[in-house]
XYZ file of C-alpha atoms in Angstrom:
743
model
C -36.628 -24.954 -35.549
C -36.637 -22.833 -38.438
C -38.370 -20.145 -36.299
C -36.577 -20.099 -33.613
C -32.925 -19.976 -35.791
C -34.575 -17.096 -37.435
C -35.507 -15.559 -33.993
C -32.356 -15.952 -32.997
C -31.001 -12.301 -32.209
C -34.794 -10.966 -31.491
C -34.270 -10.729 -27.296
C -30.149 -8.986 -28.320
C -31.813 -5.021 -27.646
C -29.980 -2.324 -28.213
C -28.867 -2.665 -24.461
C -27.469 -5.879 -24.902
C -25.688 -5.170 -27.828
C -24.320 -2.136 -26.188
C -22.904 -4.398 -23.244
C -21.441 -6.913 -26.123
C -18.132 -3.978 -25.899
C -17.251 -6.077 -22.212
C -17.563 -9.313 -23.602
C -15.324 -8.313 -26.788
C -12.726 -6.249 -25.012
C -11.996 -9.124 -22.172
C -11.313 -11.889 -24.868
C -9.457 -9.579 -27.242
C -6.859 -8.577 -24.635
C -6.399 -12.317 -23.775
C -5.399 -12.507 -27.647
C -3.174 -8.757 -27.152
C -1.429 -10.510 -24.048
C -0.827 -14.116 -25.392
C 0.697 -12.804 -28.751
C 2.699 -10.572 -26.626
C 3.948 -12.791 -24.628
C 4.667 -14.669 -28.299
C 5.828 -11.683 -30.486
C 5.809 -12.375 -34.370
C 9.427 -10.208 -34.881
C 6.829 -7.989 -36.672
C 6.272 -4.977 -33.824
C 4.840 -4.375 -31.058
C 2.006 -2.203 -32.987
C 1.874 -4.934 -35.527
C 1.567 -7.886 -33.318
C -1.154 -5.574 -31.210
C -3.064 -5.195 -34.134
C -3.150 -8.636 -35.476
C -4.314 -9.330 -32.440
C -7.225 -7.432 -31.820
C -8.305 -8.456 -35.839
C -7.901 -12.727 -34.863
C -9.932 -11.989 -31.379
C -12.899 -10.157 -33.216
C -12.483 -12.677 -35.789
C -13.045 -15.755 -33.650
C -15.058 -14.083 -30.701
C -17.313 -12.994 -33.712
C -17.741 -16.116 -35.113
C -17.896 -18.238 -31.946
C -20.467 -16.257 -30.297
C -23.033 -16.086 -33.628
C -22.696 -19.825 -33.509
C -23.138 -19.742 -29.762
C -26.024 -17.745 -30.094
C -27.262 -20.014 -33.275
C -27.595 -22.811 -30.467
C -28.835 -21.372 -27.994
C -31.755 -19.997 -30.092
C -32.491 -23.803 -30.703
C -33.148 -23.876 -27.033
C -36.196 -21.743 -27.874
C -35.175 -19.581 -23.992
C -35.424 -16.039 -23.670
C -32.882 -14.150 -23.169
C -30.291 -11.897 -24.968
C -28.510 -14.955 -26.855
C -25.649 -13.269 -28.972
C -24.468 -11.580 -25.375
C -24.625 -15.148 -24.135
C -22.794 -16.128 -27.330
C -20.004 -14.070 -27.160
C -19.931 -14.165 -23.048
C -19.195 -17.989 -23.486
C -16.832 -17.439 -25.997
C -14.775 -14.451 -24.783
C -15.179 -17.184 -21.157
C -13.494 -19.617 -23.283
C -10.935 -18.279 -24.617
C -9.404 -16.956 -21.491
C -9.417 -20.319 -20.347
C -7.817 -21.340 -23.576
C -5.198 -19.614 -23.592
C -4.578 -19.086 -20.042
C -4.198 -23.399 -19.741
C -1.994 -22.930 -22.957
C 0.266 -20.562 -21.099
C 0.617 -23.207 -18.266
C -1.468 -22.839 -15.373
C -3.880 -25.425 -14.282
C -7.171 -26.144 -16.112
C -8.880 -24.926 -12.452
C -6.933 -21.785 -11.836
C -7.491 -21.136 -15.391
C -11.361 -21.681 -14.727
C -11.714 -19.551 -12.541
C -9.479 -16.563 -13.968
C -11.734 -17.192 -17.055
C -14.579 -16.866 -15.156
C -13.754 -13.934 -12.989
C -12.213 -11.886 -16.422
C -15.692 -12.917 -18.111
C -17.643 -11.399 -15.421
C -15.976 -8.387 -15.330
C -16.285 -7.640 -18.676
C -19.754 -8.380 -18.842
C -20.394 -6.350 -15.625
C -18.904 -3.738 -17.369
C -20.291 -4.117 -20.359
C -23.917 -4.044 -19.220
C -22.930 -0.985 -17.325
C -21.696 0.899 -20.334
C -25.241 -0.516 -21.864
C -27.170 0.722 -19.478
C -25.769 4.386 -18.917
C -26.704 4.275 -22.494
C -30.228 3.407 -21.605
C -29.738 6.367 -18.932
C -30.545 3.982 -16.122
C -27.553 5.021 -14.215
C -28.190 3.989 -10.787
C -28.853 0.762 -11.798
C -26.116 -0.005 -14.005
C -24.172 0.968 -11.084
C -25.090 -0.956 -8.641
C -25.669 -3.690 -10.837
C -21.751 -3.056 -12.025
C -21.210 -3.245 -8.505
C -22.556 -6.205 -6.843
C -20.982 -7.942 -10.136
C -17.294 -6.747 -9.931
C -17.352 -7.807 -5.890
C -18.903 -10.266 -5.908
C -15.920 -12.798 -7.620
C -13.639 -10.873 -4.885
C -13.692 -14.199 -2.014
C -12.085 -16.235 -5.162
C -8.946 -14.793 -4.569
C -8.148 -15.988 -1.173
C -6.668 -15.150 1.770
C -2.975 -14.485 1.175
C 0.185 -14.240 3.601
C 0.866 -10.834 4.209
C 4.399 -9.653 1.940
C 4.954 -6.874 4.353
C 4.998 -9.212 7.539
C 7.187 -11.071 5.693
C 9.832 -7.921 4.923
C 13.215 -9.123 5.672
C 15.962 -6.689 7.606
C 17.568 -3.735 5.045
C 21.168 -3.545 5.079
C 22.906 -2.048 6.753
C 26.832 -1.748 7.903
C 26.372 -2.660 11.656
C 30.078 -3.211 12.673
C 31.265 -3.620 9.336
C 34.208 -0.949 8.511
C 33.283 1.261 5.609
C 35.198 0.069 2.299
C 38.003 3.264 1.871
C 37.699 3.537 -2.078
C 35.642 4.936 -4.848
C 32.179 4.192 -4.948
C 32.283 0.889 -7.667
C 28.700 2.191 -8.929
C 29.230 5.328 -10.565
C 31.464 5.814 -13.611
C 34.731 5.622 -14.007
C 37.710 8.223 -15.361
C 37.966 6.896 -19.371
C 36.343 8.105 -21.820
C 35.781 5.690 -24.501
C 33.464 4.535 -27.672
C 31.086 2.577 -28.889
C 30.638 0.252 -31.903
C 29.301 -2.659 -33.263
C 31.525 -6.139 -35.009
C 28.953 -8.708 -36.751
C 28.134 -10.565 -40.124
C 27.397 -7.060 -42.092
C 23.838 -8.871 -43.203
C 21.649 -8.618 -40.251
C 18.456 -8.485 -41.777
C 16.959 -6.836 -38.919
C 19.202 -4.624 -37.032
C 21.479 -2.132 -38.694
C 24.019 -1.977 -36.165
C 25.113 -5.678 -37.713
C 23.884 -5.067 -41.328
C 24.513 -2.071 -43.557
C 25.660 -0.054 -39.955
C 28.591 -2.357 -39.073
C 31.634 -1.229 -37.919
C 33.893 -4.776 -38.162
C 32.949 -7.707 -40.096
C 33.606 -11.214 -38.527
C 33.151 -14.441 -40.074
C 30.753 -16.877 -39.620
C 30.013 -19.700 -37.597
C 29.418 -23.126 -38.227
C 28.061 -25.214 -35.698
C 26.593 -28.041 -37.777
C 28.326 -30.704 -35.240
C 26.077 -29.437 -32.576
C 22.429 -28.373 -34.157
C 20.757 -31.269 -36.322
C 16.963 -29.339 -35.484
C 16.525 -25.745 -37.163
C 12.889 -25.371 -38.143
C 13.088 -23.630 -41.747
C 10.752 -20.798 -40.489
C 13.614 -19.625 -37.996
C 16.137 -19.331 -41.727
C 13.055 -17.176 -42.816
C 13.139 -14.672 -40.116
C 17.193 -14.861 -39.940
C 17.977 -15.571 -43.091
C 20.398 -18.114 -41.961
C 20.661 -21.569 -40.477
C 23.403 -23.369 -38.598
C 26.090 -23.410 -40.999
C 26.150 -19.985 -40.944
C 25.592 -18.570 -37.633
C 26.801 -14.801 -37.489
C 29.310 -13.562 -35.004
C 28.012 -10.169 -33.723
C 28.580 -8.229 -30.947
C 28.007 -4.624 -29.283
C 31.608 -3.185 -28.090
C 32.119 -0.648 -25.430
C 35.995 0.245 -25.844
C 38.160 2.844 -23.333
C 39.772 5.298 -24.999
C 43.675 5.190 -24.586
C 46.778 3.321 -25.802
C 45.762 -0.329 -23.178
C 45.840 -2.919 -22.942
C 42.819 -3.307 -21.638
C 41.216 -6.384 -19.968
C 38.526 -8.255 -21.757
C 34.606 -8.410 -20.306
C 32.261 -10.906 -22.460
C 28.787 -10.261 -21.393
C 25.985 -12.678 -22.520
C 22.076 -13.127 -22.322
C 19.912 -15.817 -21.320
C 16.916 -17.640 -23.188
C 14.796 -14.941 -24.181
C 12.154 -14.234 -26.587
C 13.808 -14.415 -30.306
C 11.956 -12.080 -31.784
C 12.873 -9.932 -28.498
C 16.666 -9.190 -28.937
C 18.774 -8.917 -25.491
C 21.996 -8.276 -25.559
C 21.375 -4.162 -25.811
C 19.729 -5.438 -22.137
C 23.411 -4.629 -20.703
C 24.397 -1.467 -21.956
C 24.204 0.090 -18.610
C 27.187 -2.761 -17.434
C 29.105 -1.822 -20.786
C 28.961 1.624 -20.286
C 29.937 1.485 -16.807
C 33.141 -0.777 -17.493
C 34.333 1.097 -20.478
C 34.369 3.922 -17.756
C 36.571 1.606 -15.620
C 38.989 0.623 -18.565
C 37.832 -2.399 -19.491
C 36.768 -3.559 -22.549
C 33.180 -4.957 -22.505
C 31.236 -6.860 -25.113
C 28.056 -7.721 -25.174
C 27.257 -11.168 -27.527
C 24.204 -11.187 -29.612
C 22.576 -14.887 -29.500
C 19.318 -13.530 -30.246
C 19.371 -16.836 -32.885
C 19.444 -19.730 -30.330
C 16.502 -18.427 -27.682
C 13.067 -20.185 -27.391
C 10.855 -18.751 -30.301
C 6.447 -19.953 -29.752
C 6.755 -20.428 -33.769
C 10.226 -22.374 -34.277
C 11.129 -23.360 -30.917
C 14.300 -23.857 -29.714
C 17.611 -24.935 -31.330
C 19.283 -28.827 -30.043
C 22.055 -28.670 -27.963
C 21.636 -24.770 -26.831
C 23.398 -24.577 -23.940
C 26.263 -26.290 -25.559
C 26.299 -23.918 -28.519
C 26.101 -20.851 -26.443
C 29.011 -21.779 -24.958
C 30.737 -22.736 -28.488
C 29.780 -19.184 -29.642
C 32.061 -17.634 -26.518
C 34.967 -19.255 -27.606
C 34.187 -18.309 -31.165
C 34.117 -14.637 -30.369
C 37.156 -14.862 -28.395
C 38.616 -15.914 -31.765
C 37.118 -13.310 -33.569
C 38.568 -10.805 -31.419
C 42.120 -12.402 -31.532
C 42.149 -12.312 -34.973
C 40.945 -8.563 -34.731
C 43.582 -7.771 -32.400
C 46.467 -9.119 -34.756
C 45.017 -6.796 -37.589
C 46.917 -3.305 -37.923
C 44.453 -1.009 -38.053
C 41.665 -2.423 -36.307
C 39.814 -0.878 -33.436
C 40.743 -3.807 -31.511
C 44.495 -3.768 -32.277
C 46.970 -4.174 -29.314
C 44.274 -2.698 -27.068
C 43.366 -6.329 -25.549
C 45.232 -7.578 -22.561
C 45.185 -11.248 -22.899
C 46.472 -12.138 -19.474
C 42.991 -10.395 -17.940
C 39.938 -11.858 -19.141
C 36.620 -12.313 -17.443
C 32.888 -13.558 -18.699
C 29.876 -12.347 -17.600
C 26.447 -14.126 -17.944
C 22.857 -14.066 -17.511
C 20.305 -16.964 -17.016
C 21.086 -19.606 -19.046
C 24.413 -17.095 -20.569
C 25.646 -17.569 -16.779
C 25.920 -21.299 -17.258
C 27.375 -20.974 -20.482
C 30.155 -19.000 -18.852
C 30.952 -21.105 -16.756
C 31.051 -24.004 -18.850
C 33.410 -21.564 -21.228
C 35.584 -21.384 -18.790
C 35.730 -25.323 -18.024
C 35.170 -25.261 -21.963
C 38.164 -28.588 -22.210
C 35.407 -30.766 -20.181
C 33.056 -30.178 -23.523
C 35.380 -28.943 -26.218
C 38.844 -30.758 -25.921
C 39.050 -31.708 -29.619
C 37.477 -28.605 -30.988
C 40.186 -26.416 -32.848
C 38.635 -23.522 -31.479
C 39.843 -24.297 -27.496
C 43.358 -23.573 -29.131
C 42.289 -20.633 -30.923
C 40.958 -19.030 -27.619
C 44.509 -20.577 -25.331
C 45.814 -17.107 -25.174
C 43.138 -15.459 -23.007
C 43.562 -16.300 -19.588
C 40.031 -16.119 -18.232
C 40.992 -15.050 -14.655
C 37.202 -14.267 -13.588
C 33.321 -15.372 -14.619
C 30.272 -13.764 -12.736
C 27.030 -15.319 -13.316
C 23.677 -13.272 -12.849
C 20.641 -15.800 -11.717
C 22.014 -18.559 -13.443
C 21.072 -22.018 -14.564
C 22.748 -25.312 -13.356
C 21.642 -27.988 -16.117
C 24.087 -30.965 -16.767
C 25.050 -31.296 -20.134
C 26.194 -34.308 -21.022
C 26.374 -35.739 -17.962
C 28.725 -32.698 -16.915
C 28.602 -29.473 -14.863
C 31.229 -26.858 -15.009
C 34.308 -26.639 -12.368
C 35.795 -23.721 -11.549
C 39.453 -24.318 -10.532
C 41.380 -21.053 -9.324
C 39.526 -18.938 -11.073
C 37.427 -16.347 -9.586
C 33.367 -16.653 -9.338
C 30.680 -14.334 -8.866
C 27.129 -14.764 -8.439
C 24.196 -12.938 -7.910
C 20.458 -14.246 -7.491
C 17.373 -12.795 -6.685
C 14.882 -13.818 -3.746
C 11.834 -13.209 -6.422
C 13.345 -14.536 -9.524
C 10.107 -16.309 -10.595
C 12.071 -17.435 -13.191
C 15.117 -19.360 -12.555
C 13.587 -19.288 -8.711
C 16.315 -21.789 -7.412
C 19.733 -20.432 -6.137
C 20.959 -22.488 -9.150
C 24.893 -20.185 -8.677
C 24.874 -21.340 -5.468
C 25.804 -25.304 -6.931
C 28.635 -23.343 -9.231
C 30.141 -21.842 -6.154
C 30.403 -24.715 -3.848
C 32.086 -27.054 -7.383
C 34.576 -24.092 -7.169
C 37.640 -24.645 -5.537
C 41.426 -23.344 -5.333
C 44.516 -25.028 -4.701
C 45.945 -24.121 -1.660
C 47.678 -20.403 -0.979
C 45.597 -19.379 -5.016
C 44.772 -15.511 -4.937
C 40.985 -16.734 -6.324
C 38.300 -16.418 -3.963
C 34.759 -17.139 -5.206
C 31.651 -14.888 -4.092
C 27.383 -15.146 -3.653
C 25.222 -13.034 -2.778
C 21.051 -13.412 -2.487
C 19.129 -10.461 -2.745
C 15.927 -9.902 -0.999
C 13.613 -7.957 -3.568
C 15.538 -9.082 -6.368
C 13.970 -10.441 -9.832
C 15.104 -11.914 -13.091
C 14.681 -9.751 -15.664
C 15.845 -6.813 -13.948
C 19.143 -7.442 -14.315
C 18.570 -6.894 -18.413
C 17.118 -3.524 -18.886
C 15.460 -5.589 -22.382
C 13.283 -7.954 -19.939
C 11.223 -5.467 -18.254
C 9.338 -6.619 -15.036
C 7.546 -9.805 -15.824
C 9.596 -13.333 -14.955
C 7.162 -14.988 -16.923
C 6.281 -14.332 -20.642
C 2.436 -13.198 -20.701
C -0.025 -13.784 -20.249
C 1.317 -16.336 -17.385
C 3.581 -13.343 -16.200
C 0.221 -11.656 -15.178
C -0.195 -13.522 -12.257
C 3.347 -13.319 -10.134
C 3.076 -10.641 -7.515
C 5.515 -7.818 -8.628
C 4.546 -5.145 -5.645
C 7.735 -6.568 -3.129
C 10.282 -6.236 -6.135
C 13.025 -3.816 -5.484
C 13.033 -0.931 -8.697
C 14.940 -1.855 -11.894
C 17.307 0.599 -11.550
C 18.275 -0.384 -7.886
C 18.467 -4.003 -9.142
C 20.635 -2.670 -11.703
C 22.882 -0.621 -8.975
C 23.258 -3.738 -7.409
C 24.894 -5.518 -10.122
C 26.933 -2.174 -11.098
C 28.312 -2.287 -7.968
C 29.276 -5.980 -7.849
C 30.788 -6.150 -11.099
C 32.926 -3.459 -11.481
C 33.752 -3.991 -7.691
C 34.900 -7.885 -8.800
C 36.555 -7.023 -11.703
C 38.433 -3.729 -10.052
C 39.883 -6.791 -7.532
C 40.418 -9.564 -9.756
C 41.240 -7.740 -13.143
C 42.879 -4.130 -12.130
C 44.298 -5.683 -9.175
C 42.130 -3.341 -6.542
C 42.816 -5.462 -3.728
C 40.311 -3.295 -1.298
C 37.524 -3.585 -3.334
C 37.617 -7.747 -1.665
C 36.242 -6.765 1.253
C 32.451 -5.926 -0.412
C 32.850 -9.582 -0.884
C 33.925 -10.536 2.318
C 31.432 -8.688 3.767
C 28.430 -7.299 2.195
C 27.925 -4.614 4.836
C 31.616 -3.000 4.483
C 30.200 -1.594 0.935
C 26.421 -0.387 2.604
C 27.012 2.784 0.906
C 26.985 1.867 -2.226
C 23.915 -0.111 -2.010
C 19.764 0.159 -2.053
C 17.881 -0.646 0.810
C 16.926 -4.316 0.705
C 17.965 -7.628 2.758
C 21.246 -9.281 1.430
C 22.643 -12.849 1.931
C 26.766 -13.677 0.741
C 29.462 -16.262 1.095
C 33.361 -16.023 0.899
C 35.584 -18.363 0.280
C 39.371 -17.841 -0.933
C 43.054 -19.756 -1.926
C 44.016 -18.586 1.487
C 40.619 -21.006 3.402
C 42.452 -23.712 6.183
C 38.907 -26.364 6.256
C 37.859 -27.319 9.310
C 34.610 -28.977 8.491
C 33.309 -28.742 4.992
C 30.661 -32.107 5.845
C 31.361 -33.410 2.116
C 34.075 -36.351 3.023
C 31.710 -39.071 4.553
C 28.336 -39.456 6.866
C 29.838 -40.155 9.829
C 28.525 -37.374 11.928
C 31.184 -37.252 14.376
C 34.143 -36.804 11.816
C 35.245 -33.483 10.051
C 38.087 -32.770 7.634
C 40.126 -31.331 10.816
C 38.863 -32.955 13.507
C 36.343 -35.115 15.970
C 32.755 -33.906 16.534
C 30.088 -34.030 19.785
C 26.909 -32.211 20.413
C 24.999 -32.383 23.708
C 21.412 -31.646 23.766
C 20.619 -30.403 20.255
C 19.325 -32.925 17.943
C 21.966 -32.756 14.739
C 22.303 -34.318 11.623
C 24.210 -34.594 8.703
C 22.110 -33.768 5.392
C 22.299 -32.021 2.104
C 21.269 -28.387 1.590
C 18.096 -27.735 -0.309
C 16.548 -25.661 -2.721
C 12.917 -24.666 -3.084
C 11.967 -27.813 -5.020
C 13.479 -29.714 -1.766
C 16.288 -30.984 -4.320
C 19.861 -31.687 -3.215
C 22.581 -28.614 -3.462
C 25.265 -31.192 -3.752
C 26.511 -30.301 -0.809
C 26.033 -31.363 2.589
C 25.926 -29.500 6.005
C 25.550 -30.155 9.897
C 22.072 -29.421 10.928
C 21.498 -28.129 14.530
C 17.940 -28.142 16.376
C 17.255 -26.852 19.709
C 13.896 -28.624 20.234
C 11.065 -26.561 21.365
C 10.156 -27.517 24.654
C 13.551 -28.649 25.775
C 15.159 -26.934 28.318
C 18.993 -27.150 27.870
C 21.380 -24.551 28.889
C 24.244 -25.668 27.120
C 23.265 -27.187 23.621
C 26.072 -27.381 21.577
C 28.050 -28.534 18.917
C 31.770 -28.851 19.790
C 34.592 -29.712 17.087
C 37.637 -30.895 19.049
C 40.898 -29.915 16.221
C 43.363 -32.511 14.977
C 46.823 -31.939 16.250
C 47.762 -31.119 12.432
C 45.456 -29.069 11.899
C 45.900 -26.711 15.275
C 50.103 -26.237 13.818
C 48.584 -25.538 10.351
C 46.147 -22.722 11.823
C 49.195 -21.800 14.060
C 51.964 -21.566 11.230
C 49.660 -19.671 8.847
C 48.917 -16.796 11.031
C 45.108 -17.085 10.413
C 43.224 -13.983 11.574
C 40.132 -15.226 12.637
C 36.801 -17.829 12.693
C 35.021 -18.565 9.270
C 31.659 -20.347 9.140
C 28.676 -20.584 6.325
C 25.477 -20.427 8.205
C 21.905 -20.796 6.928
C 18.901 -19.815 9.578
C 16.057 -22.573 9.252
C 14.353 -21.179 12.297
C 11.879 -20.295 9.188
C 11.024 -24.452 8.572
C 8.876 -23.820 11.492
C 6.856 -22.223 8.445
C 6.353 -25.178 6.160
C 5.554 -27.727 9.087
C 2.813 -24.980 10.527
C -0.166 -23.857 9.359
C -1.221 -21.577 11.597
C 2.296 -19.408 11.575
C 1.202 -19.375 7.663
C -1.876 -17.937 7.985
C -0.483 -15.650 10.710
C 2.172 -14.556 8.148
C 4.613 -14.943 11.258
C 8.295 -14.892 11.132
C 10.256 -16.585 13.621
C 13.163 -15.131 15.928
C 15.806 -15.580 14.203
C 18.383 -18.421 16.430
C 20.395 -17.391 19.354
C 24.156 -18.578 18.374
C 27.197 -18.062 20.678
C 30.600 -19.032 19.204
C 33.947 -20.319 20.825
C 37.130 -21.251 20.459
C 39.453 -22.890 23.372
C 43.202 -23.615 23.308
C 44.752 -26.110 24.837
C 45.285 -24.893 28.270
C 41.123 -25.324 28.119
C 41.073 -21.279 27.974
C 37.979 -20.737 26.076
C 36.247 -17.260 24.936
C 33.033 -17.310 23.625
C 32.105 -14.454 21.280
C 27.920 -13.756 20.760
C 27.533 -13.835 16.756
C 25.005 -11.298 16.809
C 28.189 -8.732 17.990
C 29.889 -9.282 14.967
C 26.634 -9.301 12.418
C 23.177 -9.571 12.798
C 21.649 -13.352 12.301
C 18.428 -12.266 9.439
C 15.022 -14.202 9.012
C 15.677 -15.441 5.603
C 12.828 -13.792 2.918
C 9.967 -16.115 2.302
C 9.070 -15.525 -0.739
C 5.297 -16.055 -3.224
C 5.891 -15.576 -6.401
C 1.626 -15.102 -7.192
C -0.797 -12.751 -6.267
C -2.405 -15.708 -4.183
C -1.042 -18.605 -2.289
C -4.454 -20.880 -3.866
C -2.226 -19.799 -7.681
C 1.253 -20.735 -6.186
C 0.482 -24.355 -6.593
C -1.559 -23.709 -9.832
C 0.856 -22.007 -11.849
C 4.195 -23.720 -14.085
C 2.825 -27.101 -12.411
C 3.311 -25.267 -9.000
C 7.114 -25.142 -9.815
C 7.883 -22.538 -6.755
C 8.183 -25.153 -3.991
C 8.710 -24.202 -0.828
C 8.518 -19.861 0.413
C 12.536 -20.419 0.796
C 15.682 -22.445 0.375
C 19.294 -23.356 1.896
C 20.382 -20.201 1.982
C 24.034 -19.236 3.703
C 26.074 -16.585 4.969
C 29.573 -16.245 5.621
C 30.413 -15.146 8.840
C 34.178 -13.930 9.693
C 34.913 -14.003 13.484
C 38.670 -12.309 13.898
C 40.684 -13.549 16.192
C 41.014 -10.170 18.115
C 37.006 -10.095 19.002
C 37.677 -13.325 20.692
C 40.757 -11.783 22.647
C 38.326 -8.585 23.244
C 36.808 -11.581 25.340
C 39.458 -13.265 26.970
C 42.914 -11.927 27.399
C 44.541 -15.266 27.749
C 43.532 -17.054 25.173
C 46.272 -18.453 23.224
C 45.106 -18.283 19.413
C 48.336 -20.193 18.235
C 46.964 -23.573 20.735
C 43.826 -23.685 19.413
C 42.085 -26.826 20.160
C 38.460 -26.514 19.989
C 35.419 -25.163 18.577
C 31.289 -24.756 19.715
C 28.452 -23.450 18.950
C 25.987 -22.780 21.087
C 21.862 -22.943 20.642
C 20.598 -20.776 23.003
C 16.516 -20.507 22.712
C 14.620 -23.978 22.112
C 13.230 -24.059 18.988
C 16.823 -22.311 17.013
C 17.594 -24.602 13.757
C 20.333 -23.848 11.857
C 22.722 -25.353 9.548
C 26.400 -24.989 9.323
C 28.946 -25.370 6.394
C 32.914 -24.654 5.659
C 33.674 -24.169 9.001
C 37.397 -23.020 8.732
C 40.146 -20.725 9.356
C 41.026 -17.447 7.213
C 43.811 -15.342 6.601
C 44.236 -11.584 6.729
C 45.935 -8.319 7.624
C 43.262 -7.812 10.364
C 42.409 -3.578 11.095
C 41.747 -1.644 14.837
C 38.517 -1.843 14.198
C 37.687 -5.530 14.104
C 37.275 -5.770 10.515
C 39.464 -7.601 7.473
C 41.824 -5.546 5.420
């Protein structure tokens, strides 16, 4: 045994000692990626040096221990190389496993990485030994061997959806909201003046703010967090970056709130592109620093962070209100209290909705009274979360609401903003409106310039597919267009921009090339069918319903994980193999509703529809393997009056029905179910598009139709296999233009 131990390294010739570079590189890279995913706060360069040093130490120690153990077998092979190879494999496996990749997938990836490292190292050794031909052949053989392990997946290019087109929509006659406005502006900060890491809130701060005591909400605040920040929950700083227009004012106020990211990688600067854009258009834009509430691999995340994020928004409003009362202060007489908007991203997107409904959580908190002077008119949520806090969720009433979501969001992968859209409501005749936009090729992180392309932290983020994700500048251009247009419409009264939210095609000239799906509803909406009042499919809010030649059920709209979106719709299916020329779903209107529609001067019919033909992709494995896209449903809509005169309109004549994006988030279908506990679920979810069909378009089909005497609405499915879900059927009011659009 002693002799075997003594001969541990005897077979590790110069070739094999040189080849150690391969496994060492793979193992060290794994350590570096792990630390980059859990930064220390010392800076990227320091993190890489620390990770490389730790990786080298661990691999050297483990490799030599394994070499000694292997020597006891007496087998003649390069034991140090084998030990380092195994150590590298084990390091990769453990790092991936603790990065929320299932052990099976982690083992396969670790094996592939180890083979690549071993092949590369051996190639270097052979080249050094002047065995170039043998080295090259061996490297090629080993590199190609693991490729079948990846499996074959869906062809992403085959699933691309139609690109944006203005179709029959009338372009908005207004300036591009995505370009800067006419205001010059100044940038400054306010904060504690004592920040340990950022001069803009420390020595270089412009205005000094008061701290906030969050002890009523936070009980768990690790010592490491205090050491890093220099404060605890008893004295949270009220820090922010401000872009303020030059001029007398007063100007509408827009607060912007980031979401949960690595605490050590500061997030609020990632919205400077919006701050600069909004300030140039006459808004005071303020990006809040809530990084100290974010997750850290070293100190976790504070308890009640959703609630504290919301509460801090109120504290910022209170602080700005105090600044605005101080003569000589930069905020003095500059704030238009009657026009305030809140914008949030990710958890910040949920927090801004909660702040607009703050009495639900903070009715006894003094900060609520201190902020009542601010009239929150509008809320914008970029890829928001939607978690129940204290068993409650925000319910906005008569507040303008906008939410944006990417179909390739690998973090908040379900469209949770859709739920807040559903919960937002209006008093009859309210001037407020709500809108949602689902963007085929957008992801989560690129709404923030600091978060990069990865929607998951490294190393797990490496296995998310990025080939179909749109360019970050284009994604932020969409945000600039929609955020600016929304605030111009709701805070500046530029009503012409409302057309963008009624029909995204009216702003196609401002938008990057991808597919969009949008919803819209306002206080002028007259509901016919919402499907939420009871579980009787034969009755709707505004009448009675029946179907011929269709399977029809009332059921909940569901997300990718088959969880309810807390709203019901009517699911209509024209079964494949059946032949029903008049497969239809009809609603007969109550007399009272008919009179209401006639008296309102309704301009057209509106409804939301989800294309469910893609359900076949989930049900038919042959379609999945072939990466086929089912044809879009052929839908026609008919209005009938009391004289039994009917006008029937093909839906495609007003707006094309797009196939929904079918998103695979990982590099391989095999990985899809093995990353983050298979959280991604189905390829798509129920995504609704709002269709507005002007009365004028029906009259062009049948001039004898009497719009003031409507009695029925009918939806026809034309092709066997078509499947749709309808919701929010009703009528809208608005001044029609001569080309069939809505003003």
